[in-house]
Short mmCIF file of C-alpha atoms and ligand atoms in Angstrom, two decimals:
data_model
loop_
_atom_site.label_atom_id
_atom_site.label_comp_id
_atom_site.label_asym_id
_atom_site.label_seq_id
_atom_site.Cartn_x
_atom_site.Cartn_y
_atom_site.Cartn_z
CA UNK U 25 48.94 152.17 93.77
CA UNK U 26 52.10 154.11 92.94
CA UNK U 27 53.81 156.12 95.70
CA UNK U 28 55.99 158.02 93.26
CA UNK U 29 54.92 161.52 92.29
CA UNK U 30 55.03 162.07 88.54
CA UNK U 31 55.05 165.42 86.73
CA UNK U 32 51.47 166.06 85.47
CA UNK U 33 51.99 165.36 81.79
CA UNK U 34 49.53 164.75 78.97
CA UNK U 35 50.30 162.62 75.92
CA UNK U 36 47.98 161.76 73.05
CA UNK U 37 48.23 160.96 69.36
CA UNK U 38 46.32 160.60 66.13
CA UNK U 39 47.13 158.37 63.16
CA UNK U 40 47.95 160.04 59.83
CA UNK U 41 45.95 157.28 58.16
CA UNK U 42 43.73 159.67 56.21
CA UNK U 43 42.35 163.17 56.61
CA UNK U 44 41.22 164.39 60.03
CA UNK U 45 37.52 163.90 60.76
CA UNK U 46 35.06 165.74 62.96
CA UNK U 47 35.26 162.64 65.22
CA UNK U 48 39.00 163.13 65.73
CA UNK U 49 38.45 166.85 66.30
CA UNK U 50 35.63 166.61 68.86
CA UNK U 51 36.75 163.37 70.52
CA UNK U 52 40.43 164.24 70.73
CA UNK U 53 41.94 167.50 69.38
CA UNK U 54 39.48 169.88 71.00
CA UNK U 55 40.27 168.27 74.37
CA UNK U 56 44.01 168.46 73.58
CA UNK U 57 43.69 172.22 73.14
CA UNK U 58 41.70 172.58 76.38
CA UNK U 59 44.29 170.63 78.36
CA UNK U 60 47.13 172.63 76.81
CA UNK U 61 45.42 175.88 77.78
CA UNK U 62 44.48 174.78 81.30
CA UNK U 63 48.17 175.18 82.09
CA UNK U 64 48.09 172.37 84.68
CA UNK U 65 50.09 169.93 82.54
CA UNK U 66 53.04 169.60 80.22
CA UNK U 67 51.44 168.53 76.94
CA UNK U 68 52.87 166.30 74.20
CA UNK U 69 50.86 165.64 71.03
CA UNK U 70 51.84 163.24 68.30
CA UNK U 71 51.22 162.15 64.74
CA UNK U 72 51.49 158.37 65.20
CA UNK U 73 52.85 157.34 61.80
CA UNK U 74 54.25 154.04 63.14
CA UNK U 75 50.70 153.10 64.12
CA UNK U 76 49.30 154.18 60.75
CA UNK U 77 51.47 151.69 58.83
CA UNK U 78 50.01 148.73 60.73
CA UNK U 79 47.57 148.80 57.81
CA UNK U 80 48.86 149.61 54.32
CA UNK U 81 49.57 153.30 53.64
CA UNK U 82 50.71 154.64 50.31
CA UNK U 83 54.09 156.31 51.10
CA UNK U 84 53.20 159.60 49.37
CA UNK U 85 49.85 159.74 51.14
CA UNK U 86 51.45 158.97 54.51
CA UNK U 87 53.90 161.88 54.21
CA UNK U 88 51.11 164.23 53.03
CA UNK U 89 48.71 163.09 55.77
CA UNK U 90 51.37 163.48 58.47
CA UNK U 91 52.02 167.11 57.51
CA UNK U 92 48.32 167.81 57.07
CA UNK U 93 47.62 166.36 60.50
CA UNK U 94 50.30 168.62 61.98
CA UNK U 95 48.61 171.54 60.21
CA UNK U 96 45.26 170.38 61.66
CA UNK U 97 46.67 170.31 65.18
CA UNK U 98 48.13 173.81 64.86
CA UNK U 99 45.08 175.25 63.10
CA UNK U 100 42.85 173.87 65.88
CA UNK U 101 44.87 175.65 68.56
CA UNK U 102 47.82 173.43 69.48
CA UNK U 103 50.60 175.97 69.98
CA UNK U 104 54.11 174.56 69.43
CA UNK U 105 55.35 177.15 71.93
CA UNK U 106 53.13 175.62 74.63
CA UNK U 107 52.97 171.94 73.61
CA UNK U 108 55.54 169.55 72.21
CA UNK U 109 54.28 168.54 68.75
CA UNK U 110 55.96 165.51 67.21
CA UNK U 111 55.89 162.85 64.56
CA UNK U 112 56.27 159.47 66.27
CA UNK U 113 58.98 157.98 64.01
CA UNK U 114 61.21 161.01 64.66
CA UNK U 115 61.45 160.03 68.34
CA UNK U 116 62.99 156.51 68.22
CA UNK U 117 62.50 155.82 71.94
CA UNK U 118 58.78 155.12 71.27
CA UNK U 119 59.66 152.04 69.19
CA UNK U 120 62.51 151.03 71.49
CA UNK U 121 60.29 150.99 74.59
CA UNK U 122 57.58 149.21 72.56
CA UNK U 123 59.94 146.26 72.08
CA UNK U 124 60.40 145.97 75.85
CA UNK U 125 56.61 146.13 76.26
CA UNK U 126 56.17 143.40 73.62
CA UNK U 127 57.95 141.16 76.11
CA UNK U 128 55.80 142.35 79.04
CA UNK U 129 52.34 142.16 77.41
CA UNK U 130 50.77 138.71 77.21
CA UNK U 131 49.27 137.16 74.06
CA UNK U 132 45.96 136.66 75.87
CA UNK U 133 45.73 140.37 76.69
CA UNK U 134 46.28 141.35 73.07
CA UNK U 135 43.79 138.79 71.79
CA UNK U 136 41.05 140.50 73.77
CA UNK U 137 41.52 143.88 72.03
CA UNK U 138 38.34 144.75 70.16
CA UNK U 139 40.09 147.25 67.86
CA UNK U 140 42.31 144.44 66.51
CA UNK U 141 39.24 142.32 65.87
CA UNK U 142 37.46 145.24 64.14
CA UNK U 143 40.43 146.25 61.99
CA UNK U 144 41.70 142.77 61.13
CA UNK U 145 38.22 141.72 60.01
CA UNK U 146 37.53 138.04 59.36
CA UNK U 147 40.97 137.24 57.96
CA UNK U 148 43.09 137.68 61.11
CA UNK U 149 45.82 135.44 59.68
CA UNK U 150 46.50 138.06 57.04
CA UNK U 151 46.64 141.02 59.47
CA UNK U 152 50.09 142.49 60.13
CA UNK U 153 51.96 141.57 63.27
CA UNK U 154 52.17 145.31 63.91
CA UNK U 155 48.37 145.60 64.03
CA UNK U 156 48.31 142.91 66.72
CA UNK U 157 51.09 144.62 68.70
CA UNK U 158 49.52 148.11 68.23
CA UNK U 159 48.42 148.46 71.91
CA UNK U 160 51.96 147.73 73.20
CA UNK U 161 53.33 150.53 71.00
CA UNK U 162 50.54 152.78 72.25
CA UNK U 163 51.52 151.97 75.85
CA UNK U 164 55.11 152.87 74.96
CA UNK U 165 54.00 156.17 73.37
CA UNK U 166 52.39 157.13 76.65
CA UNK U 167 54.83 155.69 79.16
CA UNK U 168 58.03 156.87 77.43
CA UNK U 169 56.88 160.31 78.69
CA UNK U 170 55.69 158.99 82.08
CA UNK U 171 52.42 160.62 80.97
CA UNK U 172 49.86 160.85 83.75
CA UNK U 173 46.82 161.74 81.62
CA UNK U 174 45.68 160.74 78.12
CA UNK U 175 42.71 162.50 76.48
CA UNK U 176 41.07 160.08 74.01
CA UNK U 177 37.75 159.17 72.45
CA UNK U 178 35.69 156.39 73.96
CA UNK U 179 37.02 153.78 71.48
CA UNK U 180 40.47 153.91 73.10
CA UNK U 181 39.33 153.01 76.62
CA UNK U 182 40.38 149.37 76.33
CA UNK U 183 43.87 150.31 75.08
CA UNK U 184 44.30 152.65 78.04
CA UNK U 185 43.38 149.83 80.41
CA UNK U 186 46.02 147.68 78.72
CA UNK U 187 48.57 150.48 79.17
CA UNK U 188 47.90 150.38 82.91
CA UNK U 189 48.22 146.57 82.89
CA UNK U 190 51.59 146.81 81.14
CA UNK U 191 52.84 149.46 83.60
CA UNK U 192 51.64 147.38 86.56
CA UNK U 193 53.27 144.18 85.29
CA UNK U 194 56.55 145.90 84.44
CA UNK U 195 56.69 147.54 87.89
CA UNK U 196 55.82 144.25 89.57
CA UNK U 197 58.16 142.01 87.54
CA UNK U 198 61.17 144.28 88.07
CA UNK U 199 60.24 145.32 91.61
CA UNK U 200 60.17 149.04 90.82
CA UNK U 201 57.76 151.93 90.98
CA UNK U 202 58.86 153.36 87.66
CA UNK U 203 55.90 153.70 85.28
CA UNK U 204 52.80 155.68 86.32
CA UNK U 205 49.27 154.28 86.11
CA UNK U 206 48.03 156.68 83.47
CA UNK U 207 44.50 158.10 83.71
CA UNK U 208 42.34 158.19 80.57
CA UNK U 209 40.48 161.49 80.09
CA UNK U 210 37.28 160.69 78.19
CA UNK U 211 35.09 163.76 78.55
CA UNK U 212 32.61 165.94 76.70
CA UNK U 213 29.46 165.48 74.66
CA UNK U 214 31.20 163.84 71.71
CA UNK U 215 33.48 161.09 72.99
CA UNK U 216 32.05 158.85 70.26
CA UNK U 217 30.94 160.67 67.12
CA UNK U 218 29.01 158.30 64.88
CA UNK U 219 28.87 157.93 61.10
CA UNK U 220 26.41 160.31 59.41
CA UNK U 221 25.10 157.34 57.39
CA UNK U 222 24.79 154.75 60.18
CA UNK U 223 24.28 155.69 63.82
CA UNK U 224 25.69 152.35 64.99
CA UNK U 225 29.12 152.87 63.39
CA UNK U 226 31.91 155.19 64.57
CA UNK U 227 32.78 158.12 62.29
CA UNK U 228 36.14 157.08 60.87
CA UNK U 229 38.72 158.51 58.47
CA UNK U 230 39.11 155.14 56.75
CA UNK U 231 35.37 154.53 56.16
CA UNK U 232 35.01 153.97 52.39
CA UNK U 233 31.99 156.32 52.33
CA UNK U 234 33.04 160.00 52.33
CA UNK U 235 29.41 160.92 53.09
CA UNK U 236 29.75 159.11 56.45
CA UNK U 237 32.07 161.76 57.87
CA UNK U 238 32.88 165.44 57.94
CA UNK U 239 36.52 165.96 57.03
CA UNK U 240 38.30 168.91 58.60
CA UNK U 241 39.23 170.00 55.07
CA UNK U 242 35.61 169.99 53.78
CA UNK U 243 34.38 173.36 52.51
CA UNK U 244 31.14 174.99 53.70
CA UNK U 245 29.03 173.57 50.83
CA UNK U 246 30.27 170.04 51.42
CA UNK U 247 29.63 170.28 55.18
CA UNK U 248 26.10 171.59 54.47
CA UNK U 249 25.40 168.82 51.95
CA UNK U 250 26.63 166.05 54.28
CA UNK U 251 24.62 167.31 57.27
CA UNK U 252 21.48 167.80 55.16
CA UNK U 253 21.81 164.22 53.89
CA UNK U 254 22.69 162.75 57.31
CA UNK U 255 20.46 159.82 58.20
CA UNK U 256 17.76 160.72 60.75
CA UNK U 257 14.32 159.50 61.80
CA UNK U 258 10.97 161.20 61.10
CA UNK U 259 10.30 162.40 64.68
CA UNK U 260 10.89 165.84 66.17
CA UNK U 261 13.71 166.32 68.68
CA UNK U 262 12.72 165.51 72.26
CA UNK U 263 13.01 168.04 75.07
CA UNK U 264 14.66 165.56 77.44
CA UNK U 265 17.81 163.42 77.04
CA UNK U 266 15.78 160.27 77.78
CA UNK U 267 13.87 160.88 74.54
CA UNK U 268 17.08 160.23 72.55
CA UNK U 269 17.24 156.60 73.70
CA UNK U 270 16.99 154.21 70.73
CA UNK U 271 17.45 157.14 68.33
CA UNK U 272 21.20 156.82 67.56
CA UNK U 273 21.22 159.17 64.56
CA UNK U 274 19.28 161.90 66.37
CA UNK U 275 21.49 161.53 69.42
CA UNK U 276 24.60 161.79 67.25
CA UNK U 277 23.55 165.10 65.67
CA UNK U 278 22.58 166.53 69.06
CA UNK U 279 25.92 165.41 70.56
CA UNK U 280 27.80 167.03 67.68
CA UNK U 281 25.85 170.26 68.16
CA UNK U 282 26.54 170.25 71.91
CA UNK U 283 30.27 169.60 71.49
CA UNK U 284 30.69 172.26 68.78
CA UNK U 285 28.73 174.84 70.78
CA UNK U 286 30.38 173.94 74.13
CA UNK U 287 26.91 173.23 75.53
CA UNK U 288 25.48 170.24 77.37
CA UNK U 289 23.04 167.95 75.58
CA UNK U 290 20.38 169.13 78.05
CA UNK U 291 20.94 172.76 76.98
CA UNK U 292 20.71 171.85 73.28
CA UNK U 293 17.41 170.03 73.88
CA UNK U 294 16.08 172.93 75.96
CA UNK U 295 16.68 175.19 72.93
CA UNK U 296 15.71 172.79 70.12
CA UNK U 297 13.29 170.28 71.70
CA UNK U 298 10.20 169.97 69.49
CA UNK U 299 12.08 171.05 66.35
CA UNK U 300 11.92 168.89 63.23
CA UNK U 301 15.21 167.94 61.54
CA UNK U 302 14.22 170.29 58.72
CA UNK U 303 14.85 173.12 61.20
CA UNK U 304 17.59 171.57 63.37
CA UNK U 305 19.89 170.54 60.53
CA UNK U 306 20.27 174.09 59.11
CA UNK U 307 21.11 175.32 62.64
CA UNK U 308 23.74 172.57 62.89
CA UNK U 309 25.12 173.48 59.45
CA UNK U 310 25.53 177.13 60.48
CA UNK U 311 27.25 176.15 63.71
CA UNK U 312 29.54 173.56 62.07
CA UNK U 313 30.56 175.93 59.27
CA UNK U 314 31.25 178.79 61.70
CA UNK U 315 33.47 176.55 63.89
CA UNK U 316 35.19 174.46 61.22
CA UNK U 317 35.76 176.90 58.33
CA UNK U 318 38.41 178.96 60.15
CA UNK U 319 40.29 175.73 60.93
CA UNK U 320 40.23 174.47 57.33
CA UNK U 321 41.28 177.90 56.02
CA UNK U 322 44.23 177.94 58.43
CA UNK U 323 45.15 174.35 57.50
CA UNK U 324 45.36 175.34 53.81
CA UNK U 325 47.54 178.33 54.69
CA UNK U 326 49.90 176.16 56.74
CA UNK U 327 50.07 173.47 54.04
CA UNK U 328 51.31 176.08 51.59
CA UNK U 329 54.64 176.06 53.49
CA UNK U 330 55.42 172.46 54.47
CA UNK U 331 59.07 173.40 55.21
CA UNK U 332 57.79 175.35 58.22
CA UNK U 333 55.75 172.33 59.37
CA UNK U 334 58.89 170.17 59.07
CA UNK U 335 60.82 172.69 61.18
CA UNK U 336 58.16 172.59 63.90
CA UNK U 337 58.30 168.77 63.93
CA UNK U 338 62.11 168.70 64.05
CA UNK U 339 62.11 171.07 67.01
CA UNK U 340 59.36 169.04 68.70
CA UNK U 341 61.40 165.84 68.29
CA UNK U 342 64.41 167.49 69.90
CA UNK U 343 62.33 168.67 72.89
CA UNK U 344 60.66 165.26 73.19
CA UNK U 345 63.97 163.40 73.25
CA UNK U 346 65.05 165.44 76.28
CA UNK U 347 62.26 163.56 78.10
CA UNK U 348 62.30 160.18 76.33
CA UNK U 349 66.05 159.42 76.18
CA UNK U 350 66.56 159.47 79.98
CA UNK U 351 63.39 157.40 80.55
CA UNK U 352 64.56 154.79 78.02
CA UNK U 353 68.02 154.74 79.61
CA UNK U 354 66.51 154.12 83.05
CA UNK U 355 64.25 151.41 81.61
CA UNK U 356 67.25 149.65 80.05
CA UNK U 357 69.11 149.87 83.39
CA UNK U 358 66.11 148.35 85.22
CA UNK U 359 65.88 145.52 82.68
CA UNK U 360 69.63 144.89 82.94
CA UNK U 361 70.70 145.97 79.51
CA UNK U 362 74.28 147.16 79.32
CA UNK U 363 73.84 150.61 77.82
CA UNK U 364 77.19 152.22 78.66
N1 LIG Q 422 34.31 158.95 65.85
C1 LIG Q 422 35.05 159.36 66.87
N2 LIG Q 422 34.51 159.98 67.92
C2 LIG Q 422 35.26 160.43 68.96
N3 LIG Q 422 36.61 160.28 68.99
C3 LIG Q 422 37.19 159.67 67.95
N4 LIG Q 422 38.47 159.36 67.68
C4 LIG Q 422 38.55 158.77 66.48
N5 LIG Q 422 37.34 158.64 65.95
C5 LIG Q 422 36.47 159.18 66.84
C6 LIG Q 422 39.57 159.69 68.56
O1 LIG Q 422 40.59 160.29 67.78
C7 LIG Q 422 41.85 159.92 68.33
C8 LIG Q 422 42.75 159.44 67.26
O2 LIG Q 422 42.27 158.29 66.66
P1 LIG Q 422 43.24 157.53 65.68
O3 LIG Q 422 43.44 158.29 64.45
O4 LIG Q 422 44.46 157.13 66.37
O5 LIG Q 422 42.52 156.19 65.38
P2 LIG Q 422 41.06 155.77 65.32
O6 LIG Q 422 40.42 155.87 66.66
O7 LIG Q 422 41.07 154.41 64.70
O8 LIG Q 422 40.45 156.89 64.36
P3 LIG Q 422 39.82 156.69 62.97
O9 LIG Q 422 39.40 158.02 62.45
O10 LIG Q 422 38.74 155.65 63.06
O11 LIG Q 422 41.04 156.18 62.13
P4 LIG Q 422 41.14 154.92 61.21
O12 LIG Q 422 39.97 155.02 60.28
O13 LIG Q 422 42.46 155.01 60.50
O14 LIG Q 422 41.04 153.71 62.09
C9 LIG Q 422 41.60 158.88 69.42
O15 LIG Q 422 41.64 159.53 70.68
C10 LIG Q 422 40.21 158.43 69.12
O16 LIG Q 422 39.54 157.99 70.30
#
């Protein structure tokens, strides 16, 4: 346990590896906005472009997706006056600390990471070295801010545990109490939004099937079509949460409803228990369109002036480096690097 008191600070990021999905929004961004507005933390939010290129990204698409992600953050309620909003590669201390952590993390730890196994597929020999080292860079993203809390979706739990292992080993090896043991914040009804086509698969921006996800840029008709076609079962909705067991697709739609409406799953089932999907899906469409359309409209407005987005990111990088440069300098001193 650390005796040092760290400034309550939140860090989290999203990869510009495609368009934002409803999974990213409900599992991550909506929580980012809540934590920003709680006022109990300094908040730093990041487009993690260095992570995105661990699998091939077309350069034009990467630049577009990075700006669009920034627009998505702002349109969803991240206020650059209240939070530091950055693009990862513009703050070089992330990558510099990651190199130190590459020497702290052990091969065996990395080999246990399920995300590497999922993303590398069968041909691990052909995966990039960066994909293997991804969790060490993620630990650096967090710890270069001495972040105390990280809001994430359920899929990132293992990486957060690894971040704590890296902090613990660094502190132990160098006999310091320098890096905090960061707490994951995995909360809400939609910490794992599933594919609309397969209730056993996570909704993902890189899923080849566009029908599997709701993109934050989808218009009202597209959202309606995707929800109407979402895979379900023939039974009516139960009135109790227990009745959703073994019904992954039904549970997914109920979770999405609850998260969008800021309700608990119990409340949704109290209102809709007994309803057939023929009635529940239109209610979900109305709710999704009313919550998501203002965000996509604002994203389009912001994307019409990318110079302004670039200015926000440049200012964010400057603010971020006021935090990251001294932490890197202290890390180098601890490690024994002559840094002048
Ligand atoms: N389906 C999801 N449900 C809940 N949370 C999710 N997140 C992602 N998908 C879901 C959360 O979004 C944050 C950013 O994720 P990321 O972009 O860094 O990477 P990812 O988890 O790999 O997301 P994708 O959409 O699946 O991207 P690709 O397809 O490029 O791999 C994280 O907090 C994550 O938990």
